[in-house]
C-alpha atoms as one frame of an Amber mdcrd trajectory, in Angstrom:
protein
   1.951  41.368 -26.061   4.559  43.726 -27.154   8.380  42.157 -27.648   9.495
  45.120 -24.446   6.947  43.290 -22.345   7.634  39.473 -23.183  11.403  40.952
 -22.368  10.512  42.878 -19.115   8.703  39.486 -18.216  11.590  37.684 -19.206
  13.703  39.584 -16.956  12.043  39.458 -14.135  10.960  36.046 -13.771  15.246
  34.974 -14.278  15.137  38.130 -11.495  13.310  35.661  -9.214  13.922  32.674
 -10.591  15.989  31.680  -7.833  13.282  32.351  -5.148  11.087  29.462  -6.979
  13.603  26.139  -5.309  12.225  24.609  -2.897  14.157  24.641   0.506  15.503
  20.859   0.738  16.538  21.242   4.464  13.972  22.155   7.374  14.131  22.892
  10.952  12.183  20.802  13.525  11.232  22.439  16.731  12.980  19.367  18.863
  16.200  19.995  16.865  15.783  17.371  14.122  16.164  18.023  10.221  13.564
  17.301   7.898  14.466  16.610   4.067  11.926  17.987   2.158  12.216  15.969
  -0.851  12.253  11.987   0.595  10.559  13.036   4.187  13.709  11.359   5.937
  14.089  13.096   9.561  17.586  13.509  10.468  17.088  13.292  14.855  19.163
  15.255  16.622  20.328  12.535  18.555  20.450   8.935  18.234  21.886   6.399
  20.809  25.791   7.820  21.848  25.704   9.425  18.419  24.761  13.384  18.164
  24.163  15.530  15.264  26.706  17.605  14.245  26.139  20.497  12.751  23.002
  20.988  10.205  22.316  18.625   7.202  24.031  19.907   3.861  22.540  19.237
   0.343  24.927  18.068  -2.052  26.071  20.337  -4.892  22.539  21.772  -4.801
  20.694  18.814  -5.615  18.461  16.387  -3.979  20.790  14.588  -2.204  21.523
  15.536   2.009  23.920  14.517   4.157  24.385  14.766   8.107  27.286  13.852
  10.255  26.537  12.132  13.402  29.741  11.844  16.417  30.460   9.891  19.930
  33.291  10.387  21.790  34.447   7.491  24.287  37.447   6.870  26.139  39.255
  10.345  23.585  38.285   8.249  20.059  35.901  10.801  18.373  33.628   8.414
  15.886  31.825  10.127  13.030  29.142   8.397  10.755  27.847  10.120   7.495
  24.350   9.192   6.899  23.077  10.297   2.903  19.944   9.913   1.751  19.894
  10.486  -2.503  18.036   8.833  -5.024  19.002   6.035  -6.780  20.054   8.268
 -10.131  22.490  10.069  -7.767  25.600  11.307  -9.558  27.877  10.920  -6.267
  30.439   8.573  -5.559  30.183   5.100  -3.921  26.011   5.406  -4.285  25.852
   1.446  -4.296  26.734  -1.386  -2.906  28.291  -2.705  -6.228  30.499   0.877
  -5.958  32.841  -0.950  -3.116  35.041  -3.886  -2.979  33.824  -6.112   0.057
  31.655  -9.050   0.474  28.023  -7.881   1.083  26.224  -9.117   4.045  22.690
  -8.587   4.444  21.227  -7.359   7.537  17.633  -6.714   8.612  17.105  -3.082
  10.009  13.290  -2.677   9.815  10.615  -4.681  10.780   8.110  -2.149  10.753
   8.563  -0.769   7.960  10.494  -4.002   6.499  13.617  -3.037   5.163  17.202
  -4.742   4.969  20.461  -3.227   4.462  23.823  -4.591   2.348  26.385  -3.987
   5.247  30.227  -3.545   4.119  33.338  -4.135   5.548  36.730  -2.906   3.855
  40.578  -2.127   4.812  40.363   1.764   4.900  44.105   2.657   5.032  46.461
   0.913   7.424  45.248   0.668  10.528  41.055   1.549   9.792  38.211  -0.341
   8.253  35.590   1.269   6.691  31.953   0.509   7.660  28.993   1.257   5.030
  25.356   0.302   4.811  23.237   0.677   2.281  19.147   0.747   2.315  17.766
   0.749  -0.911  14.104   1.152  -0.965  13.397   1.935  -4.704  12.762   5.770
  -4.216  15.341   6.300  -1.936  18.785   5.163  -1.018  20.274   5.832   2.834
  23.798   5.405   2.684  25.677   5.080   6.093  29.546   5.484   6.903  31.919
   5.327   9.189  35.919   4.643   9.597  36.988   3.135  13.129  40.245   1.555
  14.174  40.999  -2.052  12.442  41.233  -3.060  15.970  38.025  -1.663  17.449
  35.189  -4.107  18.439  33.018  -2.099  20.507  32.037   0.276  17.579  30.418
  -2.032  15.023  27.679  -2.852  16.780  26.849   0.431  18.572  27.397   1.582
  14.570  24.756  -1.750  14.158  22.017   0.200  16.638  22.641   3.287  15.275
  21.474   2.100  11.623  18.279   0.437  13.298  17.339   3.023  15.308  17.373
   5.827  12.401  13.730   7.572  11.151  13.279   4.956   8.708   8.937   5.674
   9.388   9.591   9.052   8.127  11.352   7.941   4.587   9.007   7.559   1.657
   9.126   4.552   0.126   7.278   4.940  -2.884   8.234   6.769  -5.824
């Protein structure tokens, strides 16, 4: 092979090199999201709690994120849900990340999983609200800030983490 045709090959596979990534984020005909890379199905709706939006990859990596919202009596809730892998080079990835006593809570029978559930002073008149499910391949991080003085929220926040698509996450490496 001559050196102007290793170049012109060169060339033209940097050309199209960006047509070789594989799409992380897919449509689902009933308005779900399906992450490519862990198999995690982001519903469109779960309990009170709608999608908003479509699912983002971070910083063009593995890692998604969707944003879920209710709206009851004019408070608009939002939870992030993430889903990243445990080598993730974002911010509060781990329980360990956040100052607050863990509490375990079981999410999953079928498959079995538990999540660490925190609870922390966000500002001065919010707490934040964070669980974490760590299933080796996978981590599902999910967050939301309500009012300090809110007690209807945690536990409809509670349901929301049970009822997520945690059949559709791999949880093998």
């Amino acid at each position: 092979m001559s050196q102007l045709s290793r170049l012109a090959a060169a060339l033209t596979c940097m050309v199209f090199a960006h047509l070789s990534f594989a799409d992380t984020i897919h449509a689902m005909q009933d308005g779900s999201y399906y992450h490519h890379q862990s198999g995690w199905v982001f519903p469109d709706k779960i309990g009170d709690f709608s999608l908003v939006g479509i699912p983002q990859d971070i910083n063009g990596t593995v890692d998604v994120a969707a944003w879920y919202a209710r709206e009851s009596r004019g408070v608009r809730t939002v939870v992030a849900v993430s889903v990243y892998p445990p080598d993730s080079a974002q911010p509060e990835t781990l329980p360990a990340s956040i100052k607050a006593t863990p509490v375990s809570v079981e999410i999953s029978k079928q498959p079995r999983l538990r999540a660490t559930r925190l609870t922390f002073k966000e500002g001065k008149s919010s707490r934040a609200i964070v669980y974490f499910v760590e299933t080796g391949a996978w981590i599902v991080r999910v967050r939301s800030t309500v009012a300090a003085t809110d007690k209807a929220t945690p536990p409809l926040l509670e349901a929301f983490v049970r009822n997520q698509r945690w059949d559709s996450l791999q949880l093998t490496p």
